[in-house]
Coordinates of C-alpha atoms in Angstrom, one line a residue:
M1 CA 110.8 160.5 65.7
H2 CA 113.1 161.4 62.8
K3 CA 115.7 162.6 65.2
Y4 CA 116.0 159.3 67.0
L5 CA 115.2 157.0 64.1
P6 CA 117.2 158.2 61.0
I7 CA 115.8 155.2 59.1
L8 CA 112.6 157.2 58.7
D9 CA 114.6 159.9 56.9
W10 CA 116.5 158.0 54.3
G11 CA 113.9 155.2 54.1
R12 CA 111.3 157.6 52.6
T13 CA 113.4 158.2 49.5
Y14 CA 114.8 154.6 49.0
D15 CA 114.5 153.6 45.4
R16 CA 115.6 150.8 43.0
Q17 CA 118.9 152.4 42.2
A18 CA 119.8 152.7 45.9
L19 CA 118.7 149.0 46.4
S20 CA 121.0 147.9 43.6
N21 CA 124.0 149.8 44.9
D22 CA 123.5 148.6 48.4
L23 CA 123.1 144.9 47.4
I24 CA 126.4 145.1 45.5
A25 CA 128.2 146.8 48.4
A26 CA 126.7 144.1 50.8
V27 CA 128.1 141.2 48.7
I28 CA 131.6 142.7 48.6
V29 CA 131.6 143.5 52.4
T30 CA 130.1 140.1 53.3
I31 CA 132.9 138.3 51.5
M32 CA 135.4 140.5 53.3
L33 CA 133.7 140.1 56.7
I34 CA 133.4 136.3 57.0
P35 CA 137.1 135.5 57.5
Q36 CA 137.6 138.9 59.3
S37 CA 134.9 138.2 61.8
L38 CA 136.3 134.7 62.6
A39 CA 139.8 136.3 63.0
Y40 CA 138.7 139.1 65.3
A41 CA 136.9 136.6 67.6
L42 CA 140.1 134.7 67.9
L43 CA 141.9 137.9 68.8
A44 CA 139.3 138.6 71.5
G45 CA 139.8 135.1 72.9
L46 CA 136.3 134.0 72.0
P47 CA 135.0 131.2 69.9
P48 CA 135.0 132.0 66.2
E49 CA 131.2 132.1 65.9
A50 CA 131.2 135.0 68.3
G51 CA 132.7 137.2 65.5
I52 CA 129.9 136.3 63.1
Y53 CA 127.2 136.8 65.8
A54 CA 128.7 140.2 66.6
S55 CA 128.3 141.2 63.0
I56 CA 124.6 140.5 62.5
A57 CA 122.3 142.1 65.1
P58 CA 124.6 145.1 65.7
I59 CA 124.6 146.0 62.0
L60 CA 120.8 145.8 61.8
L61 CA 120.4 148.0 64.9
Y62 CA 122.9 150.6 63.6
A63 CA 121.0 150.7 60.3
I64 CA 117.9 151.9 62.3
F65 CA 119.5 154.3 64.8
G66 CA 122.8 155.4 63.0
T67 CA 123.2 158.5 60.9
S68 CA 126.1 157.5 58.7
R69 CA 125.2 156.2 55.2
A70 CA 128.4 154.2 54.8
L71 CA 129.7 153.1 58.3
A72 CA 130.0 149.4 58.7
V73 CA 129.6 148.2 62.4
G74 CA 131.1 145.1 63.8
P75 CA 134.1 143.6 65.5
V76 CA 137.4 145.6 64.9
A77 CA 141.0 144.8 65.8
V78 CA 141.5 147.4 68.6
V79 CA 138.2 146.8 70.3
S80 CA 138.8 143.1 70.2
L81 CA 142.2 143.5 71.8
L82 CA 140.7 145.8 74.5
T83 CA 138.0 143.1 75.1
A84 CA 140.6 140.3 75.5
S85 CA 142.6 142.5 77.9
A86 CA 139.5 143.4 80.0
V87 CA 137.8 140.0 80.1
A88 CA 141.0 138.1 80.9
Q89 CA 141.2 140.0 84.2
V90 CA 137.9 138.5 85.4
A91 CA 137.7 135.0 83.8
E92 CA 139.9 132.3 82.2
Q93 CA 139.8 132.1 78.4
G94 CA 137.7 129.2 77.1
T95 CA 135.3 129.1 80.0
A96 CA 131.6 130.0 80.2
G97 CA 132.5 132.9 82.5
Y98 CA 134.7 134.4 79.8
A99 CA 131.9 134.5 77.3
V100 CA 129.6 135.9 79.8
A101 CA 132.0 138.6 80.7
A102 CA 132.4 139.6 77.1
L103 CA 128.6 139.9 76.8
T104 CA 128.6 142.0 79.9
L105 CA 131.3 144.2 78.5
A106 CA 129.2 144.8 75.4
F107 CA 126.1 145.5 77.6
L108 CA 127.9 148.1 79.7
S109 CA 129.5 149.7 76.7
G110 CA 126.1 149.9 75.0
G111 CA 124.4 151.4 78.0
F112 CA 127.2 153.9 78.5
L113 CA 127.0 155.0 74.8
V114 CA 123.2 155.4 74.8
L115 CA 123.4 157.4 78.0
L116 CA 125.9 159.8 76.5
G117 CA 123.8 160.1 73.4
V118 CA 120.5 160.8 75.2
L119 CA 122.3 163.4 77.4
R120 CA 124.1 164.8 74.3
L121 CA 127.5 164.4 75.8
G122 CA 129.4 163.4 72.6
F123 CA 131.9 166.3 73.2
L124 CA 133.4 164.2 76.0
A125 CA 135.2 162.2 73.4
N126 CA 137.2 165.3 72.5
F127 CA 139.3 164.7 75.5
L128 CA 141.1 162.1 73.5
S129 CA 143.4 164.2 71.3
H130 CA 144.4 163.0 67.8
P131 CA 148.1 162.5 68.7
V132 CA 147.0 160.2 71.7
I133 CA 144.6 158.3 69.5
A134 CA 147.3 157.9 66.8
G135 CA 149.9 156.7 69.3
F136 CA 147.4 154.3 71.0
I137 CA 146.3 152.7 67.6
T138 CA 149.9 152.4 66.5
A139 CA 150.9 150.6 69.8
S140 CA 147.8 148.5 69.6
G141 CA 148.6 147.4 66.1
I142 CA 152.0 146.2 67.3
L143 CA 150.5 144.4 70.3
I144 CA 147.9 142.8 68.1
A145 CA 150.4 141.6 65.5
T146 CA 152.8 140.3 68.1
S147 CA 149.9 138.4 69.9
Q148 CA 149.2 136.5 66.7
L149 CA 152.8 135.3 66.2
K150 CA 152.0 132.4 68.5
H151 CA 149.4 131.1 66.1
I152 CA 151.8 131.5 63.1
L153 CA 154.4 129.5 65.0
G154 CA 151.9 127.0 66.3
I155 CA 153.0 127.4 70.0
G156 CA 151.3 128.3 73.3
A157 CA 152.2 131.7 74.5
G158 CA 150.4 134.4 76.5
G159 CA 150.9 137.9 77.9
H160 CA 149.2 141.3 77.6
T161 CA 152.2 143.6 77.2
L162 CA 154.9 143.6 74.6
P163 CA 157.7 142.4 76.9
E164 CA 155.5 139.6 78.2
M165 CA 154.5 138.4 74.7
L166 CA 158.0 138.5 73.3
G167 CA 159.4 136.7 76.4
A168 CA 156.7 133.9 76.1
I169 CA 157.3 133.5 72.4
F170 CA 161.1 133.2 72.7
S171 CA 160.7 130.8 75.7
H172 CA 158.5 128.5 73.4
L173 CA 160.3 128.8 70.2
D174 CA 161.6 125.2 70.4
E175 CA 158.0 124.1 70.2
T176 CA 157.5 125.6 66.8
N177 CA 155.3 123.6 64.5
W178 CA 157.0 123.9 61.1
I179 CA 153.9 123.0 59.0
T180 CA 151.9 125.7 60.9
L181 CA 154.8 128.1 60.3
L182 CA 154.8 127.4 56.6
I183 CA 151.0 127.9 56.4
G184 CA 151.1 131.1 58.4
V185 CA 154.0 132.7 56.5
T186 CA 152.6 131.7 53.1
A187 CA 149.1 133.1 54.0
T188 CA 150.7 136.3 55.3
A189 CA 152.8 136.8 52.2
F190 CA 149.8 136.1 50.0
L191 CA 147.5 138.5 51.8
F192 CA 150.1 141.3 51.6
W193 CA 150.4 140.7 47.8
V194 CA 146.6 140.7 47.5
R195 CA 146.5 144.1 49.3
K196 CA 149.2 145.7 47.3
G197 CA 149.6 143.9 44.0
L198 CA 146.5 142.0 43.0
K199 CA 144.4 145.0 42.0
P200 CA 147.1 146.6 39.7
A201 CA 147.7 143.2 38.1
L202 CA 144.1 142.7 37.3
K203 CA 143.7 146.2 35.9
R204 CA 146.7 145.6 33.6
L205 CA 144.8 142.5 32.3
G206 CA 141.8 144.6 31.6
T207 CA 139.5 143.1 34.2
P208 CA 136.3 145.1 34.9
A209 CA 136.5 147.5 37.9
L210 CA 133.7 145.7 39.9
L211 CA 135.3 142.3 39.5
T212 CA 138.7 143.8 40.4
D213 CA 137.3 145.1 43.7
I214 CA 135.6 141.9 44.5
A215 CA 138.7 139.9 43.8
A216 CA 140.9 142.2 45.9
K217 CA 138.4 142.0 48.9
A218 CA 138.1 138.2 48.4
G219 CA 141.8 137.7 49.0
P220 CA 141.3 136.5 52.6
V221 CA 138.5 134.2 51.5
A222 CA 140.9 132.6 48.9
A223 CA 143.5 132.1 51.7
V224 CA 140.9 130.5 53.9
V225 CA 139.7 128.1 51.2
V226 CA 143.1 127.0 50.0
T227 CA 144.6 126.5 53.5
T228 CA 141.4 124.8 54.7
L229 CA 141.5 122.4 51.8
A230 CA 145.2 121.7 52.4
V231 CA 144.7 120.8 56.1
W232 CA 141.7 118.6 55.1
A233 CA 143.4 116.8 52.2
F234 CA 146.7 116.1 54.0
D235 CA 145.2 115.6 57.4
L236 CA 147.5 118.3 58.8
G237 CA 145.6 118.5 62.0
A238 CA 147.1 115.1 63.0
H239 CA 150.5 116.7 62.5
G240 CA 149.9 119.4 65.2
V241 CA 148.3 122.1 63.0
R242 CA 145.7 123.8 65.2
I243 CA 142.3 124.3 63.5
V244 CA 139.1 126.2 64.2
G245 CA 137.1 123.0 64.8
E246 CA 133.4 122.7 65.1
V247 CA 131.5 125.9 64.8
P248 CA 127.8 125.9 65.7
Q249 CA 125.6 126.0 62.6
S250 CA 122.9 128.5 63.8
L251 CA 121.7 132.0 63.9
P252 CA 122.8 134.2 66.8
P253 CA 121.3 132.8 70.0
F254 CA 119.5 134.9 72.6
T255 CA 122.0 135.5 75.5
L256 CA 122.0 137.3 78.8
P257 CA 124.9 139.4 80.1
G258 CA 126.1 138.8 83.7
L259 CA 124.6 141.4 86.1
S260 CA 126.3 140.5 89.3
P261 CA 127.5 143.7 91.1
D262 CA 131.1 142.3 91.3
L263 CA 131.4 141.6 87.6
L264 CA 129.8 144.9 86.7
G265 CA 132.2 146.8 89.0
K266 CA 135.2 145.0 87.4
L267 CA 134.2 145.7 83.9
L268 CA 132.8 149.2 84.2
V269 CA 136.1 151.2 83.6
P270 CA 137.2 149.0 80.7
A271 CA 133.7 149.4 79.2
I272 CA 134.0 153.2 79.4
L273 CA 137.4 153.1 77.7
I274 CA 136.2 150.8 75.0
S275 CA 133.1 153.0 74.5
V276 CA 135.2 156.2 74.1
I277 CA 137.9 154.6 71.9
G278 CA 135.3 152.9 69.7
F279 CA 133.2 156.1 69.4
V280 CA 136.2 158.2 68.4
E281 CA 137.3 155.8 65.8
S282 CA 133.8 155.3 64.5
V283 CA 132.8 159.0 64.3
S284 CA 136.1 159.9 62.6
V285 CA 135.5 157.4 59.8
A286 CA 131.8 158.4 59.5
Q287 CA 132.6 162.1 59.3
T288 CA 135.3 161.5 56.7
L289 CA 133.1 159.4 54.4
A290 CA 130.0 161.7 54.9
A291 CA 132.1 164.7 53.8
K292 CA 132.9 163.1 50.5
K293 CA 129.2 163.0 49.6
R294 CA 128.3 166.3 51.3
Q295 CA 126.3 164.6 54.0
R296 CA 126.4 165.2 57.7
I297 CA 126.2 162.9 60.7
D298 CA 125.0 163.7 64.2
P299 CA 127.7 162.7 66.7
D300 CA 125.1 162.5 69.6
Q301 CA 122.8 160.2 67.5
E302 CA 125.9 158.2 66.5
L303 CA 126.3 157.5 70.2
I304 CA 122.8 156.1 70.4
G305 CA 123.4 154.0 67.1
L306 CA 126.6 152.5 68.5
G307 CA 125.0 152.0 71.9
A308 CA 122.1 150.1 70.3
A309 CA 124.6 148.0 68.3
N310 CA 126.5 147.0 71.4
L311 CA 123.3 146.2 73.4
G312 CA 122.3 144.0 70.4
A313 CA 125.7 142.2 70.6
A314 CA 125.2 141.7 74.3
F315 CA 121.9 139.8 73.7
T316 CA 123.0 137.8 70.7
G317 CA 126.2 136.1 71.7
G318 CA 128.6 138.8 70.6
Y319 CA 131.0 141.2 72.2
P320 CA 131.8 145.0 71.9
V321 CA 131.6 146.5 68.4
T322 CA 132.2 149.8 66.7
G323 CA 132.5 151.2 63.2
G324 CA 135.5 149.8 61.4
F325 CA 137.7 151.8 59.2
A326 CA 138.6 149.1 56.6
R327 CA 135.1 147.7 56.2
S328 CA 133.5 151.1 56.1
V329 CA 135.9 152.4 53.4
V330 CA 135.2 149.1 51.4
N331 CA 131.4 149.7 51.9
F332 CA 131.7 153.2 50.7
D333 CA 134.0 152.4 47.7
A334 CA 131.6 149.6 46.7
G335 CA 128.8 152.1 46.3
A336 CA 126.8 151.8 49.4
E337 CA 124.0 154.5 49.3
T338 CA 122.2 153.9 52.7
P339 CA 122.5 151.9 56.0
A340 CA 120.4 149.3 54.3
A341 CA 123.7 148.0 52.8
G342 CA 124.6 147.0 56.3
A343 CA 121.3 145.3 56.8
F344 CA 121.9 143.2 53.6
T345 CA 125.4 142.4 54.9
A346 CA 123.8 141.2 58.1
I347 CA 121.5 138.9 56.1
G348 CA 124.5 137.6 54.2
L349 CA 126.4 136.8 57.4
A350 CA 123.3 135.2 58.9
I351 CA 123.1 132.8 55.8
A352 CA 126.9 132.1 56.3
A353 CA 126.3 131.3 60.0
V354 CA 123.6 128.8 59.1
A355 CA 125.1 127.3 55.9
L356 CA 128.8 127.8 55.8
T357 CA 130.2 127.2 59.3
P358 CA 130.8 123.4 58.7
L359 CA 133.2 124.4 55.9
V360 CA 135.6 126.1 58.4
Y361 CA 136.1 123.1 60.5
F362 CA 139.6 122.5 59.1
L363 CA 140.5 126.2 58.9
P364 CA 143.9 126.7 60.5
N365 CA 144.3 129.2 63.2
A366 CA 147.5 130.4 61.4
T367 CA 145.4 131.7 58.5
L368 CA 143.2 133.7 60.7
A369 CA 146.3 135.1 62.5
A370 CA 147.7 136.0 59.1
T371 CA 144.4 137.9 58.3
I372 CA 144.7 139.8 61.6
I373 CA 148.4 140.7 61.1
V374 CA 147.9 142.0 57.6
A375 CA 144.9 144.0 58.7
V376 CA 146.4 145.7 61.7
L377 CA 149.9 146.5 60.4
S378 CA 148.2 149.2 58.3
L379 CA 147.3 150.8 61.6
V380 CA 150.9 151.2 62.6
D381 CA 152.1 154.7 61.8
F382 CA 155.3 155.9 63.3
S383 CA 155.4 159.0 61.1
I384 CA 153.1 160.7 63.7
L385 CA 156.3 160.8 65.9
K386 CA 158.2 162.7 63.3
K387 CA 155.3 165.1 62.5
T388 CA 154.6 166.0 66.2
W389 CA 158.3 166.4 67.0
G390 CA 158.6 168.9 64.2
Y391 CA 155.4 170.8 65.1
A392 CA 154.8 170.6 68.8
K393 CA 157.0 168.9 71.4
S394 CA 154.1 168.6 73.8
D395 CA 152.1 166.5 71.3
F396 CA 155.2 164.4 70.7
I397 CA 155.5 163.7 74.4
A398 CA 151.8 162.6 74.4
V399 CA 152.3 160.3 71.4
A400 CA 155.5 158.8 72.6
A401 CA 154.3 158.3 76.1
T402 CA 151.1 156.7 74.9
I403 CA 153.0 154.3 72.7
L404 CA 155.5 153.3 75.3
L405 CA 152.9 153.0 78.1
T406 CA 150.6 150.9 75.9
L407 CA 153.4 148.6 74.9
G408 CA 154.8 148.3 78.3
L409 CA 151.8 148.3 80.6
G410 CA 148.9 147.1 78.4
V411 CA 146.2 148.8 76.4
E412 CA 144.0 150.0 79.3
A413 CA 146.9 151.7 81.1
G414 CA 148.1 153.1 77.9
V415 CA 144.9 154.9 76.8
A416 CA 144.2 156.0 80.4
S417 CA 147.7 157.5 80.6
G418 CA 147.3 159.0 77.2
V419 CA 144.1 160.7 78.2
G420 CA 145.6 162.0 81.5
L421 CA 148.7 163.2 79.8
S422 CA 146.6 165.0 77.2
V423 CA 144.6 166.8 79.8
L424 CA 147.7 167.7 81.8
L425 CA 149.6 169.1 78.7
H426 CA 146.5 171.1 77.9
L427 CA 146.3 172.5 81.3
Y428 CA 150.1 173.3 81.3
K429 CA 149.8 175.1 77.9
T430 CA 146.8 177.2 79.0
S431 CA 148.4 177.9 82.3
R432 CA 151.0 180.0 80.4
P433 CA 148.8 181.8 77.9
H434 CA 150.4 183.9 75.1
V435 CA 150.2 187.5 76.1
A436 CA 151.6 190.0 73.6
E437 CA 152.5 193.6 74.2
V438 CA 151.1 195.4 71.2
G439 CA 151.5 198.8 69.5
L440 CA 149.8 200.7 66.7
V441 CA 150.8 200.0 63.1
P442 CA 151.6 203.3 61.6
G443 CA 148.8 204.6 59.3
T444 CA 146.2 202.2 60.5
Q445 CA 144.0 201.4 63.4
H446 CA 145.5 197.9 63.8
F447 CA 147.6 196.7 66.8
R448 CA 150.4 194.1 66.5
N449 CA 153.1 192.5 68.7
I450 CA 156.0 195.0 69.3
N451 CA 158.5 192.1 68.9
R452 CA 157.2 191.1 65.5
H453 CA 156.3 194.4 63.8
K454 CA 157.4 198.1 63.5
V455 CA 154.7 199.7 65.6
L456 CA 154.1 202.9 67.5
T457 CA 154.3 202.7 71.3
D458 CA 154.2 205.1 74.2
P459 CA 156.4 204.9 77.3
S460 CA 153.5 205.8 79.5
L461 CA 151.1 203.2 78.1
V462 CA 151.3 199.4 78.1
T463 CA 148.8 197.4 76.1
L464 CA 148.7 193.6 76.6
R465 CA 146.7 191.5 74.3
V466 CA 145.5 188.3 76.2
D467 CA 145.3 185.5 73.7
E468 CA 143.5 182.9 75.9
S469 CA 140.3 182.7 78.0
L470 CA 141.1 183.4 81.7
Y471 CA 140.4 180.7 84.3
F472 CA 141.9 179.4 87.5
V473 CA 144.8 177.7 85.9
N474 CA 146.3 180.8 84.2
A475 CA 144.9 183.7 86.3
R476 CA 148.0 184.0 88.6
F477 CA 150.3 183.9 85.5
L478 CA 148.6 187.1 84.3
E479 CA 149.0 188.8 87.7
D480 CA 152.7 188.0 87.8
L481 CA 153.3 189.1 84.2
I482 CA 151.6 192.5 84.7
Q483 CA 153.5 193.0 88.0
K484 CA 156.8 192.3 86.4
R485 CA 156.0 194.6 83.4
V486 CA 155.0 197.6 85.4
T487 CA 157.9 197.5 87.6
E488 CA 160.3 197.7 84.6
G489 CA 159.5 201.4 83.8
C490 CA 158.5 204.1 86.2
A491 CA 157.0 206.2 83.3
I492 CA 154.0 203.9 83.0
R493 CA 150.7 205.6 83.7
N494 CA 148.2 203.2 82.2
V495 CA 147.8 199.5 81.4
V496 CA 145.3 198.3 78.9
L497 CA 144.2 194.7 78.7
M498 CA 143.1 193.9 75.2
F499 CA 140.4 191.2 75.6
S500 CA 139.7 190.5 71.8
A501 CA 140.7 186.9 72.2
V502 CA 139.1 186.3 75.7
N503 CA 136.0 184.2 75.5
D504 CA 135.5 183.5 79.2
V505 CA 136.6 184.8 82.6
D506 CA 135.9 182.5 85.5
F507 CA 135.6 183.5 89.2
S508 CA 139.2 182.8 90.0
A509 CA 140.3 185.0 87.1
L510 CA 137.8 187.6 88.2
E511 CA 139.5 187.7 91.6
S512 CA 142.9 188.1 89.9
L513 CA 141.6 191.0 87.8
E514 CA 140.3 192.7 91.0
A515 CA 143.7 192.1 92.7
I516 CA 145.6 193.5 89.6
N517 CA 143.2 196.6 89.7
H518 CA 143.8 197.3 93.4
R519 CA 147.6 196.8 93.0
L520 CA 147.9 199.1 90.1
R521 CA 145.8 201.8 91.9
D522 CA 148.1 201.7 94.8
M523 CA 151.0 202.3 92.3
G524 CA 149.1 205.2 90.6
I525 CA 148.6 203.3 87.4
G526 CA 145.2 203.1 85.6
L527 CA 143.8 199.7 84.5
H528 CA 141.7 199.7 81.4
L529 CA 140.0 197.0 79.2
S530 CA 139.3 197.1 75.5
E531 CA 137.4 195.0 72.9
V532 CA 135.6 193.0 75.6
K533 CA 133.3 190.5 74.0
G534 CA 129.5 190.7 74.8
P535 CA 129.2 187.4 76.8
V536 CA 132.4 188.3 78.8
M537 CA 131.0 191.8 79.5
D538 CA 127.7 190.3 80.6
R539 CA 129.6 188.2 83.1
L540 CA 131.7 191.1 84.4
K541 CA 128.7 193.3 84.9
L542 CA 127.6 190.8 87.6
S543 CA 130.7 191.6 89.7
H544 CA 132.1 194.8 91.2
L545 CA 135.1 194.8 88.9
L546 CA 133.6 197.3 86.5
S547 CA 132.4 199.7 89.2
D548 CA 135.8 199.5 91.1
L549 CA 137.9 199.7 87.9
N550 CA 140.7 202.2 88.1
G551 CA 140.2 203.1 84.5
E552 CA 137.7 202.7 81.6
V553 CA 136.4 200.0 79.2
F554 CA 136.9 201.0 75.6
L555 CA 135.0 199.6 72.6
S556 CA 138.2 199.4 70.6
Q557 CA 141.9 199.5 71.3
Y558 CA 142.2 202.4 68.9
D559 CA 139.9 204.4 71.1
A560 CA 142.1 203.6 74.1
W561 CA 145.2 204.6 72.2
Q562 CA 143.8 208.0 71.2
K563 CA 142.8 208.9 74.7
L564 CA 145.7 207.4 76.7
A565 CA 148.8 207.9 74.5
P566 CA 149.9 211.6 74.3
E567 CA 151.2 212.6 70.9
A568 CA 154.6 213.7 72.2
G569 CA 155.4 210.4 73.8
R570 CA 155.0 208.1 70.8
K571 CA 157.9 206.4 69.2
L572 CA 158.5 203.7 66.6
S573 CA 159.5 200.3 68.0
A574 CA 162.5 198.4 66.6
V575 CA 161.9 194.9 65.4

């Protein structure tokens, strides 16, 4: 049971010190999450209470099933954007069908994650390369910030791609509500200052570290309080300032996702994308924080923990959730010792849902939009383009294409294209594996690339070091390379394939090796293998290659050199 219920592990050693640290962390994170949850629900196109609901049951369930001691689960910007994009395709915002579709999306996502966890298929998330993730998050940050400009301006504008959003905003600029604009710009500037300047200012005044952290995290709460009071005191709602309005004063209700085949079919692919994106983001944060305390997480159990959290959201009025970077870092920095900190945070949010929701009636949407903009702009990182351009052009292509496609076609098309492009680039790179012709380093038993080092070679012997596993994509490339090399010099008597870096040989590659063997035999050239790894040798023994081999299999390349390279024929290569 410990494997599937990590709470049984850390719960046994839970003590008063851990309780104290978890309570302090919960207070800080709760203060941060109240305005953030309302804002992310707005981003997802849902009523503000959905953000609070999605932050209660999911946190409790993750505390039971998750393995990270510091990960804070709930609504996040990117998943909220993906939710809005997916649900808008099946229902109109503001309708009951929209809310049901959001519940269904969480249900499908949770079920998919739990299935992956039970089958221990967490490795599938590795198909999303870091450059693609970085490009997608950067583009998503731009889309999210742009989507909130309509609330800052107080206008009605839609769209799911950057051109659509910008076009809609410019076409409605003449409808700008100047009071809303003032509130939005002021709140945004204040929140940027809180993020960058408040903590240093308080430290200069000698404020205790704990109070400094709480004050810095409570910046959005201050913005909410001040702008809400301003709207109430001056009756700005009557002047066109859009407000949150009435929020139900209750604990999360019991809800049921829609289970019609048509709805499930339409949301299945978006749910899978949300699951994979959410898991990659969550597990990256969890591993980073765990490493700082020399702890470890189990990726497959994390799938179950996140799946349970999403299933909890589906049945308690929420929408898809995952581990958030910002809230998790805050939770960690605040001293959270165990997932119990998340449970205490859920209790705090439940109290807020019951007692504080009437206080946000006059909260302007512009303030929530400012909260979102400030949060997501930290996700935008164009430096990844410069880094990948200087290191690997193929990764640059993947990043740039993901950014452009996400901005131009929408988040689902962007991430799907990014994954497809990553796989294609990987296949392309492995289809042309690095194969080096090597020679003996004088005075040693080591072999190095003849184009990089001064090494001994022999005209009658060609040794090729294959630096990639052989499979159907690159098997023909090796055939062509050997054919080209042996036709360049008629003095060649033997070819040795150095397999020190080959971890696998599939059936297509086996057939290519057999073809190479027959071709070289017809040319009077011996084919030999050296330094073949045990698992590869076991696989080759199941075939006819070794019995038909027009040569030998050597334990080391040096053994092959001693037998196949006559002393008189050796010469020193020029670099």
